[in-house]
Amino acid sequence: MNYSKRFVVEPGARVKLHKIDPGYIDPDVTEKDALAETKKLCKRLRELQASLYSEKQRSVLIVLQALDTGGKDGVINHVLGTMNPLSCRVASFKKPGPQEAAHNYLWRVSIFLPEKGEVVIFNRSHYEDVLVVKVHDLVPEDHLVKRYHQLNSFEHFLTDNDTHVLKFFLHISNDEQLRRFKRRLDDPQRHCKISDADYKERKCWDAYTEAYEEALSRCSTERAPWFIIPSDCKWFRNLAVARIVVDCLERLEIRPPIATVDLEAIHKEYEDAAQEAVVRHG
């Protein structure tokens, strides 16, 4: 199954999340096979990342969005975090601080955009400014409508400048979120993830669903597509994201740069050095 086609939001489509099963698992894949394939895909991802870094002509921005406990950290830990930190960064976005609030809403993400040759992962993103603000009525409706257009223009600008944009919405069910909240309470190592806002925001589930449907519908484009990843099952979620990211990077047909040195002369220097080593060691 081609997951890039299976889970993409086609430009112009109207998303209805209640029609998309967050517990979906590819019937042709077992957990054992998925774990093995994800491991291979992570290795391939590192190879492609190395080529991207060597080429230094393009960059990749990966956006992760989800409701609380949706699995953004899990995807980073088990898939995207396997890349070489030399040219891979993660930027997380919380409630804007005083400095961020003093600028336009795109300023805080703009300063973390990838350089050529880099992959940058946004753990939450510029989409918070059409999600949280919509749910809590923080901006007038006409401002919100403008922001959808601004987000599309922003991403169009990025792709025009050789930054490839992939956006993932990790789709979980209401019941699964509650189970994950329980695991956080039961596991002392996860207590740091507990927030005072967890259950307050959970009461806004329907409003967040509506906000995501609007953003996914308005802002999935050919250049910067949204993918809705069923995420109740963690191992399938990881496999789906890994396949899509690798597929995207392979389609870039990255070519390492041609050597600028005289390779024949370098070969000769190596042979001389190797001969000296043989003589030195007798």
PDB file of C-alpha atoms in Angstrom:
ATOM      1  CA  MET A   1       0.000   0.000   0.000  1.00  0.00           C
ATOM      2  CA  ASN A   2       1.259   3.471  -0.908  1.00  0.00           C
ATOM      3  CA  TYR A   3       0.838   5.384   2.335  1.00  0.00           C
ATOM      4  CA  SER A   4       1.664   8.724   0.700  1.00  0.00           C
ATOM      5  CA  LYS A   5      -1.470   8.359  -1.431  1.00  0.00           C
ATOM      6  CA  ARG A   6      -3.542   6.546   1.191  1.00  0.00           C
ATOM      7  CA  PHE A   7      -3.255   9.203   3.903  1.00  0.00           C
ATOM      8  CA  VAL A   8      -2.806  12.472   1.998  1.00  0.00           C
ATOM      9  CA  VAL A   9      -5.489  15.153   2.138  1.00  0.00           C
ATOM     10  CA  GLU A  10      -6.164  15.920  -1.497  1.00  0.00           C
ATOM     11  CA  PRO A  11      -6.125  19.670  -2.211  1.00  0.00           C
ATOM     12  CA  GLY A  12      -9.667  21.024  -2.095  1.00  0.00           C
ATOM     13  CA  ALA A  13     -11.071  18.030  -0.185  1.00  0.00           C
ATOM     14  CA  ARG A  14     -13.330  18.648   2.805  1.00  0.00           C
ATOM     15  CA  VAL A  15     -12.018  16.703   5.790  1.00  0.00           C
ATOM     16  CA  LYS A  16     -14.459  15.000   8.158  1.00  0.00           C
ATOM     17  CA  LEU A  17     -12.417  13.413  10.912  1.00  0.00           C
ATOM     18  CA  HIS A  18     -15.288  11.266  12.224  1.00  0.00           C
ATOM     19  CA  LYS A  19     -15.144   9.409   8.894  1.00  0.00           C
ATOM     20  CA  ILE A  20     -11.447   8.575   9.329  1.00  0.00           C
ATOM     21  CA  ASP A  21     -10.713   5.682  11.692  1.00  0.00           C
ATOM     22  CA  PRO A  22      -7.895   6.622  14.134  1.00  0.00           C
ATOM     23  CA  GLY A  23      -7.528   2.934  14.955  1.00  0.00           C
ATOM     24  CA  TYR A  24      -6.886   1.884  11.351  1.00  0.00           C
ATOM     25  CA  ILE A  25      -4.043  -0.607  10.774  1.00  0.00           C
ATOM     26  CA  ASP A  26      -2.908  -1.824   7.369  1.00  0.00           C
ATOM     27  CA  PRO A  27      -4.325  -5.398   7.212  1.00  0.00           C
ATOM     28  CA  ASP A  28      -1.276  -6.549   5.255  1.00  0.00           C
ATOM     29  CA  VAL A  29       1.163  -5.595   8.043  1.00  0.00           C
ATOM     30  CA  THR A  30       1.833  -7.326  11.368  1.00  0.00           C
ATOM     31  CA  GLU A  31       3.405  -5.612  14.359  1.00  0.00           C
ATOM     32  CA  LYS A  32       6.565  -7.709  14.022  1.00  0.00           C
ATOM     33  CA  ASP A  33       6.924  -6.857  10.337  1.00  0.00           C
ATOM     34  CA  ALA A  34       6.145  -3.197  10.971  1.00  0.00           C
ATOM     35  CA  LEU A  35       8.840  -2.867  13.627  1.00  0.00           C
ATOM     36  CA  ALA A  36      11.397  -4.520  11.335  1.00  0.00           C
ATOM     37  CA  GLU A  37      10.434  -2.349   8.377  1.00  0.00           C
ATOM     38  CA  THR A  38      10.467   0.845  10.456  1.00  0.00           C
ATOM     39  CA  LYS A  39      14.005   0.030  11.550  1.00  0.00           C
ATOM     40  CA  LYS A  40      15.090  -0.369   7.906  1.00  0.00           C
ATOM     41  CA  LEU A  41      13.298   2.839   6.928  1.00  0.00           C
ATOM     42  CA  CYS A  42      15.085   4.747   9.689  1.00  0.00           C
ATOM     43  CA  LYS A  43      18.418   3.548   8.307  1.00  0.00           C
ATOM     44  CA  ARG A  44      17.377   4.663   4.821  1.00  0.00           C
ATOM     45  CA  LEU A  45      16.227   7.985   6.249  1.00  0.00           C
ATOM     46  CA  ARG A  46      19.703   8.613   7.681  1.00  0.00           C
ATOM     47  CA  GLU A  47      21.268   7.812   4.285  1.00  0.00           C
ATOM     48  CA  LEU A  48      18.953  10.233   2.502  1.00  0.00           C
ATOM     49  CA  GLN A  49      19.559  12.881   5.150  1.00  0.00           C
ATOM     50  CA  ALA A  50      23.325  12.535   4.644  1.00  0.00           C
ATOM     51  CA  SER A  51      22.878  13.052   0.903  1.00  0.00           C
ATOM     52  CA  LEU A  52      20.676  16.101   1.515  1.00  0.00           C
ATOM     53  CA  TYR A  53      23.319  17.554   3.814  1.00  0.00           C
ATOM     54  CA  SER A  54      26.106  16.902   1.301  1.00  0.00           C
ATOM     55  CA  GLU A  55      24.111  18.402  -1.555  1.00  0.00           C
ATOM     56  CA  LYS A  56      23.258  21.584   0.442  1.00  0.00           C
ATOM     57  CA  GLN A  57      20.774  22.756  -2.186  1.00  0.00           C
ATOM     58  CA  ARG A  58      17.459  21.938  -0.525  1.00  0.00           C
ATOM     59  CA  SER A  59      15.920  21.523   2.899  1.00  0.00           C
ATOM     60  CA  VAL A  60      12.974  19.738   4.490  1.00  0.00           C
ATOM     61  CA  LEU A  61      10.427  20.979   7.029  1.00  0.00           C
ATOM     62  CA  ILE A  62       8.329  18.359   8.808  1.00  0.00           C
ATOM     63  CA  VAL A  63       5.295  19.604  10.751  1.00  0.00           C
ATOM     64  CA  LEU A  64       3.742  17.463  13.498  1.00  0.00           C
ATOM     65  CA  GLN A  65       0.337  18.385  14.878  1.00  0.00           C
ATOM     66  CA  ALA A  66      -1.960  16.421  17.170  1.00  0.00           C
ATOM     67  CA  LEU A  67      -4.302  16.699  20.097  1.00  0.00           C
ATOM     68  CA  ASP A  68      -2.739  16.037  23.513  1.00  0.00           C
ATOM     69  CA  THR A  69      -1.109  12.554  23.701  1.00  0.00           C
ATOM     70  CA  GLY A  70      -1.386  12.211  19.913  1.00  0.00           C
ATOM     71  CA  GLY A  71       2.183  10.967  19.579  1.00  0.00           C
ATOM     72  CA  LYS A  72       4.336  13.844  18.360  1.00  0.00           C
ATOM     73  CA  ASP A  73       7.127  13.001  20.805  1.00  0.00           C
ATOM     74  CA  GLY A  74       6.781   9.312  19.960  1.00  0.00           C
ATOM     75  CA  VAL A  75       7.257   9.933  16.239  1.00  0.00           C
ATOM     76  CA  ILE A  76      10.305  12.071  16.990  1.00  0.00           C
ATOM     77  CA  ASN A  77      11.800   9.491  19.355  1.00  0.00           C
ATOM     78  CA  HIS A  78      11.210   6.411  17.208  1.00  0.00           C
ATOM     79  CA  VAL A  79      11.428   7.722  13.646  1.00  0.00           C
ATOM     80  CA  LEU A  80      12.595  11.269  12.983  1.00  0.00           C
ATOM     81  CA  GLY A  81      14.943  11.390  15.948  1.00  0.00           C
ATOM     82  CA  THR A  82      17.040   8.635  14.405  1.00  0.00           C
ATOM     83  CA  MET A  83      18.489  11.179  11.970  1.00  0.00           C
ATOM     84  CA  ASN A  84      21.941  12.681  12.517  1.00  0.00           C
ATOM     85  CA  PRO A  85      21.620  15.768  14.778  1.00  0.00           C
ATOM     86  CA  LEU A  86      24.391  17.401  12.737  1.00  0.00           C
ATOM     87  CA  SER A  87      21.739  18.458  10.225  1.00  0.00           C
ATOM     88  CA  CYS A  88      18.443  17.747  11.966  1.00  0.00           C
ATOM     89  CA  ARG A  89      16.772  20.013  14.532  1.00  0.00           C
ATOM     90  CA  VAL A  90      13.523  19.918  16.495  1.00  0.00           C
ATOM     91  CA  ALA A  91      11.662  23.115  17.370  1.00  0.00           C
ATOM     92  CA  SER A  92       8.765  22.995  19.858  1.00  0.00           C
ATOM     93  CA  PHE A  93       6.137  25.676  20.184  1.00  0.00           C
ATOM     94  CA  LYS A  94       4.130  26.365  23.326  1.00  0.00           C
ATOM     95  CA  LYS A  95       1.968  29.321  24.299  1.00  0.00           C
ATOM     96  CA  PRO A  96       3.663  32.475  22.917  1.00  0.00           C
ATOM     97  CA  GLY A  97       5.833  34.351  25.415  1.00  0.00           C
ATOM     98  CA  PRO A  98       6.122  38.154  25.647  1.00  0.00           C
ATOM     99  CA  GLN A  99       8.775  38.393  22.920  1.00  0.00           C
ATOM    100  CA  GLU A 100       6.841  36.146  20.558  1.00  0.00           C
ATOM    101  CA  ALA A 101       3.584  37.977  21.212  1.00  0.00           C
ATOM    102  CA  ALA A 102       5.285  41.267  20.319  1.00  0.00           C
ATOM    103  CA  HIS A 103       5.822  40.033  16.736  1.00  0.00           C
ATOM    104  CA  ASN A 104       3.532  38.752  14.011  1.00  0.00           C
ATOM    105  CA  TYR A 105       2.428  35.166  14.571  1.00  0.00           C
ATOM    106  CA  LEU A 106       4.776  33.731  11.910  1.00  0.00           C
ATOM    107  CA  TRP A 107       7.883  35.317  13.403  1.00  0.00           C
ATOM    108  CA  ARG A 108       8.501  32.653  16.014  1.00  0.00           C
ATOM    109  CA  VAL A 109       8.475  29.822  13.482  1.00  0.00           C
ATOM    110  CA  SER A 110      10.430  31.725  10.841  1.00  0.00           C
ATOM    111  CA  ILE A 111      13.539  31.904  13.010  1.00  0.00           C
ATOM    112  CA  PHE A 112      13.658  28.088  13.211  1.00  0.00           C
ATOM    113  CA  LEU A 113      13.300  27.315   9.511  1.00  0.00           C
ATOM    114  CA  PRO A 114      15.858  24.880   8.031  1.00  0.00           C
ATOM    115  CA  GLU A 115      19.031  25.945   6.313  1.00  0.00           C
ATOM    116  CA  LYS A 116      19.941  24.319   3.006  1.00  0.00           C
ATOM    117  CA  GLY A 117      20.883  20.710   3.687  1.00  0.00           C
ATOM    118  CA  GLU A 118      18.910  20.580   6.943  1.00  0.00           C
ATOM    119  CA  VAL A 119      15.804  18.800   8.159  1.00  0.00           C
ATOM    120  CA  VAL A 120      13.776  20.651  10.784  1.00  0.00           C
ATOM    121  CA  ILE A 121      10.874  19.131  12.700  1.00  0.00           C
ATOM    122  CA  PHE A 122       8.185  21.374  14.172  1.00  0.00           C
ATOM    123  CA  ASN A 123       6.606  19.852  17.293  1.00  0.00           C
ATOM    124  CA  ARG A 124       3.435  21.917  16.999  1.00  0.00           C
ATOM    125  CA  SER A 125       3.793  24.774  14.572  1.00  0.00           C
ATOM    126  CA  HIS A 126       2.407  27.876  12.889  1.00  0.00           C
ATOM    127  CA  TYR A 127      -0.920  25.999  12.760  1.00  0.00           C
ATOM    128  CA  GLU A 128      -1.462  26.659  16.451  1.00  0.00           C
ATOM    129  CA  ASP A 129      -2.486  30.123  15.284  1.00  0.00           C
ATOM    130  CA  VAL A 130      -5.544  28.774  13.483  1.00  0.00           C
ATOM    131  CA  LEU A 131      -6.278  26.003  16.014  1.00  0.00           C
ATOM    132  CA  VAL A 132      -5.977  27.252  19.586  1.00  0.00           C
ATOM    133  CA  VAL A 133      -7.028  30.759  18.577  1.00  0.00           C
ATOM    134  CA  LYS A 134     -10.131  29.393  16.837  1.00  0.00           C
ATOM    135  CA  VAL A 135     -11.133  27.130  19.725  1.00  0.00           C
ATOM    136  CA  HIS A 136     -10.739  29.894  22.308  1.00  0.00           C
ATOM    137  CA  ASP A 137     -11.944  32.797  20.134  1.00  0.00           C
ATOM    138  CA  LEU A 138      -8.691  34.721  20.445  1.00  0.00           C
ATOM    139  CA  VAL A 139      -8.991  36.492  17.088  1.00  0.00           C
ATOM    140  CA  PRO A 140     -11.984  37.691  15.047  1.00  0.00           C
ATOM    141  CA  GLU A 141     -13.327  35.323  12.394  1.00  0.00           C
ATOM    142  CA  ASP A 142     -12.235  37.549   9.504  1.00  0.00           C
ATOM    143  CA  HIS A 143      -8.645  37.514  10.846  1.00  0.00           C
ATOM    144  CA  LEU A 144      -8.799  33.742  11.033  1.00  0.00           C
ATOM    145  CA  VAL A 145      -9.885  33.407   7.401  1.00  0.00           C
ATOM    146  CA  LYS A 146      -6.952  35.607   6.358  1.00  0.00           C
ATOM    147  CA  ARG A 147      -4.567  33.397   8.284  1.00  0.00           C
ATOM    148  CA  TYR A 148      -5.427  30.304   6.242  1.00  0.00           C
ATOM    149  CA  HIS A 149      -4.439  32.210   3.110  1.00  0.00           C
ATOM    150  CA  GLN A 150      -1.322  33.546   4.825  1.00  0.00           C
ATOM    151  CA  LEU A 151      -0.256  30.039   5.871  1.00  0.00           C
ATOM    152  CA  ASN A 152      -0.637  28.786   2.309  1.00  0.00           C
ATOM    153  CA  SER A 153       1.337  31.774   1.004  1.00  0.00           C
ATOM    154  CA  PHE A 154       4.034  31.226   3.645  1.00  0.00           C
ATOM    155  CA  GLU A 155       4.448  27.579   2.658  1.00  0.00           C
ATOM    156  CA  HIS A 156       4.344  28.479  -1.026  1.00  0.00           C
ATOM    157  CA  PHE A 157       7.222  30.873  -0.374  1.00  0.00           C
ATOM    158  CA  LEU A 158       9.169  28.104   1.387  1.00  0.00           C
ATOM    159  CA  THR A 159       8.713  25.625  -1.439  1.00  0.00           C
ATOM    160  CA  ASP A 160       9.644  28.304  -3.990  1.00  0.00           C
ATOM    161  CA  ASN A 161      12.924  28.549  -2.095  1.00  0.00           C
ATOM    162  CA  ASP A 162      13.650  24.802  -2.101  1.00  0.00           C
ATOM    163  CA  THR A 163      12.249  23.885   1.301  1.00  0.00           C
ATOM    164  CA  HIS A 164      10.059  20.804   0.984  1.00  0.00           C
ATOM    165  CA  VAL A 165       7.165  20.792   3.451  1.00  0.00           C
ATOM    166  CA  LEU A 166       5.488  17.687   4.897  1.00  0.00           C
ATOM    167  CA  LYS A 167       2.686  18.045   7.434  1.00  0.00           C
ATOM    168  CA  PHE A 168       1.349  15.233   9.624  1.00  0.00           C
ATOM    169  CA  PHE A 169      -1.801  15.270  11.725  1.00  0.00           C
ATOM    170  CA  LEU A 170      -1.597  12.364  14.173  1.00  0.00           C
ATOM    171  CA  HIS A 171      -5.235  11.317  14.527  1.00  0.00           C
ATOM    172  CA  ILE A 172      -6.245   9.651  17.809  1.00  0.00           C
ATOM    173  CA  SER A 173      -9.615   8.801  19.289  1.00  0.00           C
ATOM    174  CA  ASN A 174     -11.186  10.338  22.366  1.00  0.00           C
ATOM    175  CA  ASP A 175     -11.026   7.002  24.208  1.00  0.00           C
ATOM    176  CA  GLU A 176      -7.361   6.472  23.333  1.00  0.00           C
ATOM    177  CA  GLN A 177      -6.479   9.911  24.653  1.00  0.00           C
ATOM    178  CA  LEU A 178      -8.084   9.056  27.983  1.00  0.00           C
ATOM    179  CA  ARG A 179      -6.149   5.764  28.152  1.00  0.00           C
ATOM    180  CA  ARG A 180      -2.897   7.658  27.539  1.00  0.00           C
ATOM    181  CA  PHE A 181      -3.772  10.202  30.235  1.00  0.00           C
ATOM    182  CA  LYS A 182      -4.196   7.243  32.613  1.00  0.00           C
ATOM    183  CA  ARG A 183      -0.793   5.821  31.671  1.00  0.00           C
ATOM    184  CA  ARG A 184       0.769   9.191  32.414  1.00  0.00           C
ATOM    185  CA  LEU A 185      -0.773   9.158  35.866  1.00  0.00           C
ATOM    186  CA  ASP A 186       0.399   5.597  36.524  1.00  0.00           C
ATOM    187  CA  ASP A 187       3.978   6.088  35.323  1.00  0.00           C
ATOM    188  CA  PRO A 188       6.149   8.454  37.420  1.00  0.00           C
ATOM    189  CA  GLN A 189       8.524   8.928  34.468  1.00  0.00           C
ATOM    190  CA  ARG A 190       5.631  10.418  32.491  1.00  0.00           C
ATOM    191  CA  HIS A 191       4.431  12.780  35.205  1.00  0.00           C
ATOM    192  CA  CYS A 192       6.445  15.592  33.622  1.00  0.00           C
ATOM    193  CA  LYS A 193       4.070  15.466  30.660  1.00  0.00           C
ATOM    194  CA  ILE A 194       0.992  16.134  32.787  1.00  0.00           C
ATOM    195  CA  SER A 195      -0.424  19.619  32.394  1.00  0.00           C
ATOM    196  CA  ASP A 196      -3.034  21.567  34.318  1.00  0.00           C
ATOM    197  CA  ALA A 197      -4.686  22.226  30.967  1.00  0.00           C
ATOM    198  CA  ASP A 198      -5.036  18.560  29.912  1.00  0.00           C
ATOM    199  CA  TYR A 199      -8.631  18.060  31.007  1.00  0.00           C
ATOM    200  CA  LYS A 200      -9.697  21.641  30.310  1.00  0.00           C
ATOM    201  CA  GLU A 201      -8.583  21.236  26.699  1.00  0.00           C
ATOM    202  CA  ARG A 202     -10.140  17.755  26.524  1.00  0.00           C
ATOM    203  CA  LYS A 203     -13.532  19.363  27.144  1.00  0.00           C
ATOM    204  CA  CYS A 204     -12.951  21.262  23.888  1.00  0.00           C
ATOM    205  CA  TRP A 205     -12.534  18.043  21.877  1.00  0.00           C
ATOM    206  CA  ASP A 206     -15.341  18.816  19.434  1.00  0.00           C
ATOM    207  CA  ALA A 207     -14.123  22.377  18.935  1.00  0.00           C
ATOM    208  CA  TYR A 208     -10.581  21.184  18.240  1.00  0.00           C
ATOM    209  CA  THR A 209     -11.917  18.582  15.817  1.00  0.00           C
ATOM    210  CA  GLU A 210     -13.750  21.310  13.925  1.00  0.00           C
ATOM    211  CA  ALA A 211     -10.649  23.550  13.953  1.00  0.00           C
ATOM    212  CA  TYR A 212      -8.453  20.763  12.598  1.00  0.00           C
ATOM    213  CA  GLU A 213     -10.968  19.892   9.908  1.00  0.00           C
ATOM    214  CA  GLU A 214     -10.951  23.500   8.745  1.00  0.00           C
ATOM    215  CA  ALA A 215      -7.151  23.797   8.740  1.00  0.00           C
ATOM    216  CA  LEU A 216      -6.601  20.443   7.034  1.00  0.00           C
ATOM    217  CA  SER A 217      -9.197  21.257   4.382  1.00  0.00           C
ATOM    218  CA  ARG A 218      -7.989  24.776   3.652  1.00  0.00           C
ATOM    219  CA  CYS A 219      -4.240  24.213   3.890  1.00  0.00           C
ATOM    220  CA  SER A 220      -3.409  20.928   2.177  1.00  0.00           C
ATOM    221  CA  THR A 221      -1.795  21.850  -1.139  1.00  0.00           C
ATOM    222  CA  GLU A 222       0.202  20.092  -3.832  1.00  0.00           C
ATOM    223  CA  ARG A 223       3.326  21.821  -2.571  1.00  0.00           C
ATOM    224  CA  ALA A 224       2.724  21.349   1.160  1.00  0.00           C
ATOM    225  CA  PRO A 225       0.369  18.415   1.717  1.00  0.00           C
ATOM    226  CA  TRP A 226      -1.258  17.322   4.955  1.00  0.00           C
ATOM    227  CA  PHE A 227      -1.264  13.633   5.859  1.00  0.00           C
ATOM    228  CA  ILE A 228      -3.778  12.298   8.371  1.00  0.00           C
ATOM    229  CA  ILE A 229      -2.089   9.390  10.167  1.00  0.00           C
ATOM    230  CA  PRO A 230      -4.225   6.944  12.191  1.00  0.00           C
ATOM    231  CA  SER A 231      -2.396   7.019  15.525  1.00  0.00           C
ATOM    232  CA  ASP A 232      -4.231   4.922  18.102  1.00  0.00           C
ATOM    233  CA  CYS A 233      -1.726   2.163  17.248  1.00  0.00           C
ATOM    234  CA  LYS A 234       1.758   3.518  17.888  1.00  0.00           C
ATOM    235  CA  TRP A 235       3.728   1.007  15.817  1.00  0.00           C
ATOM    236  CA  PHE A 236       1.524   1.568  12.787  1.00  0.00           C
ATOM    237  CA  ARG A 237       1.739   5.340  13.231  1.00  0.00           C
ATOM    238  CA  ASN A 238       5.540   5.148  13.211  1.00  0.00           C
ATOM    239  CA  LEU A 239       5.589   2.923  10.146  1.00  0.00           C
ATOM    240  CA  ALA A 240       3.251   5.217   8.208  1.00  0.00           C
ATOM    241  CA  VAL A 241       5.252   8.370   8.963  1.00  0.00           C
ATOM    242  CA  ALA A 242       8.560   6.643   8.181  1.00  0.00           C
ATOM    243  CA  ARG A 243       7.302   5.378   4.821  1.00  0.00           C
ATOM    244  CA  ILE A 244       5.957   8.769   3.783  1.00  0.00           C
ATOM    245  CA  VAL A 245       9.079  10.726   4.768  1.00  0.00           C
ATOM    246  CA  VAL A 246      11.393   8.266   3.034  1.00  0.00           C
ATOM    247  CA  ASP A 247       9.157   8.285  -0.041  1.00  0.00           C
ATOM    248  CA  CYS A 248       9.303  12.090  -0.155  1.00  0.00           C
ATOM    249  CA  LEU A 249      13.092  12.221   0.160  1.00  0.00           C
ATOM    250  CA  GLU A 250      13.608   9.514  -2.439  1.00  0.00           C
ATOM    251  CA  ARG A 251      11.446  11.430  -4.914  1.00  0.00           C
ATOM    252  CA  LEU A 252      13.787  14.404  -4.530  1.00  0.00           C
ATOM    253  CA  GLU A 253      16.455  12.337  -6.344  1.00  0.00           C
ATOM    254  CA  ILE A 254      19.212  13.898  -4.268  1.00  0.00           C
ATOM    255  CA  ARG A 255      22.609  13.765  -5.916  1.00  0.00           C
ATOM    256  CA  PRO A 256      25.799  14.193  -3.858  1.00  0.00           C
ATOM    257  CA  PRO A 257      27.970  17.006  -5.220  1.00  0.00           C
ATOM    258  CA  ILE A 258      30.757  16.232  -7.694  1.00  0.00           C
ATOM    259  CA  ALA A 259      34.237  16.287  -6.171  1.00  0.00           C
ATOM    260  CA  THR A 260      36.127  19.523  -6.833  1.00  0.00           C
ATOM    261  CA  VAL A 261      39.575  18.029  -6.186  1.00  0.00           C
ATOM    262  CA  ASP A 262      41.808  16.105  -8.596  1.00  0.00           C
ATOM    263  CA  LEU A 263      40.842  12.547  -7.669  1.00  0.00           C
ATOM    264  CA  GLU A 264      43.703  10.994  -9.623  1.00  0.00           C
ATOM    265  CA  ALA A 265      46.211  13.105  -7.693  1.00  0.00           C
ATOM    266  CA  ILE A 266      44.526  12.180  -4.387  1.00  0.00           C
ATOM    267  CA  HIS A 267      44.648   8.475  -5.330  1.00  0.00           C
ATOM    268  CA  LYS A 268      48.369   8.860  -6.019  1.00  0.00           C
ATOM    269  CA  GLU A 269      48.907  10.524  -2.638  1.00  0.00           C
ATOM    270  CA  TYR A 270      47.010   7.677  -0.958  1.00  0.00           C
ATOM    271  CA  GLU A 271      49.085   5.034  -2.716  1.00  0.00           C
ATOM    272  CA  ASP A 272      52.299   6.801  -1.696  1.00  0.00           C
ATOM    273  CA  ALA A 273      51.102   7.024   1.915  1.00  0.00           C
ATOM    274  CA  ALA A 274      50.082   3.349   1.909  1.00  0.00           C
ATOM    275  CA  GLN A 275      53.495   2.327   0.544  1.00  0.00           C
ATOM    276  CA  GLU A 276      55.233   4.381   3.226  1.00  0.00           C
ATOM    277  CA  ALA A 277      53.122   2.604   5.876  1.00  0.00           C
ATOM    278  CA  VAL A 278      54.158  -0.808   4.517  1.00  0.00           C
ATOM    279  CA  VAL A 279      57.856   0.189   4.624  1.00  0.00           C
ATOM    280  CA  ARG A 280      57.474   1.675   8.128  1.00  0.00           C
ATOM    281  CA  HIS A 281      55.923  -1.492   9.539  1.00  0.00           C
ATOM    282  CA  GLY A 282      58.518  -3.672   7.888  1.00  0.00           C
TER     283      GLY A 282
END
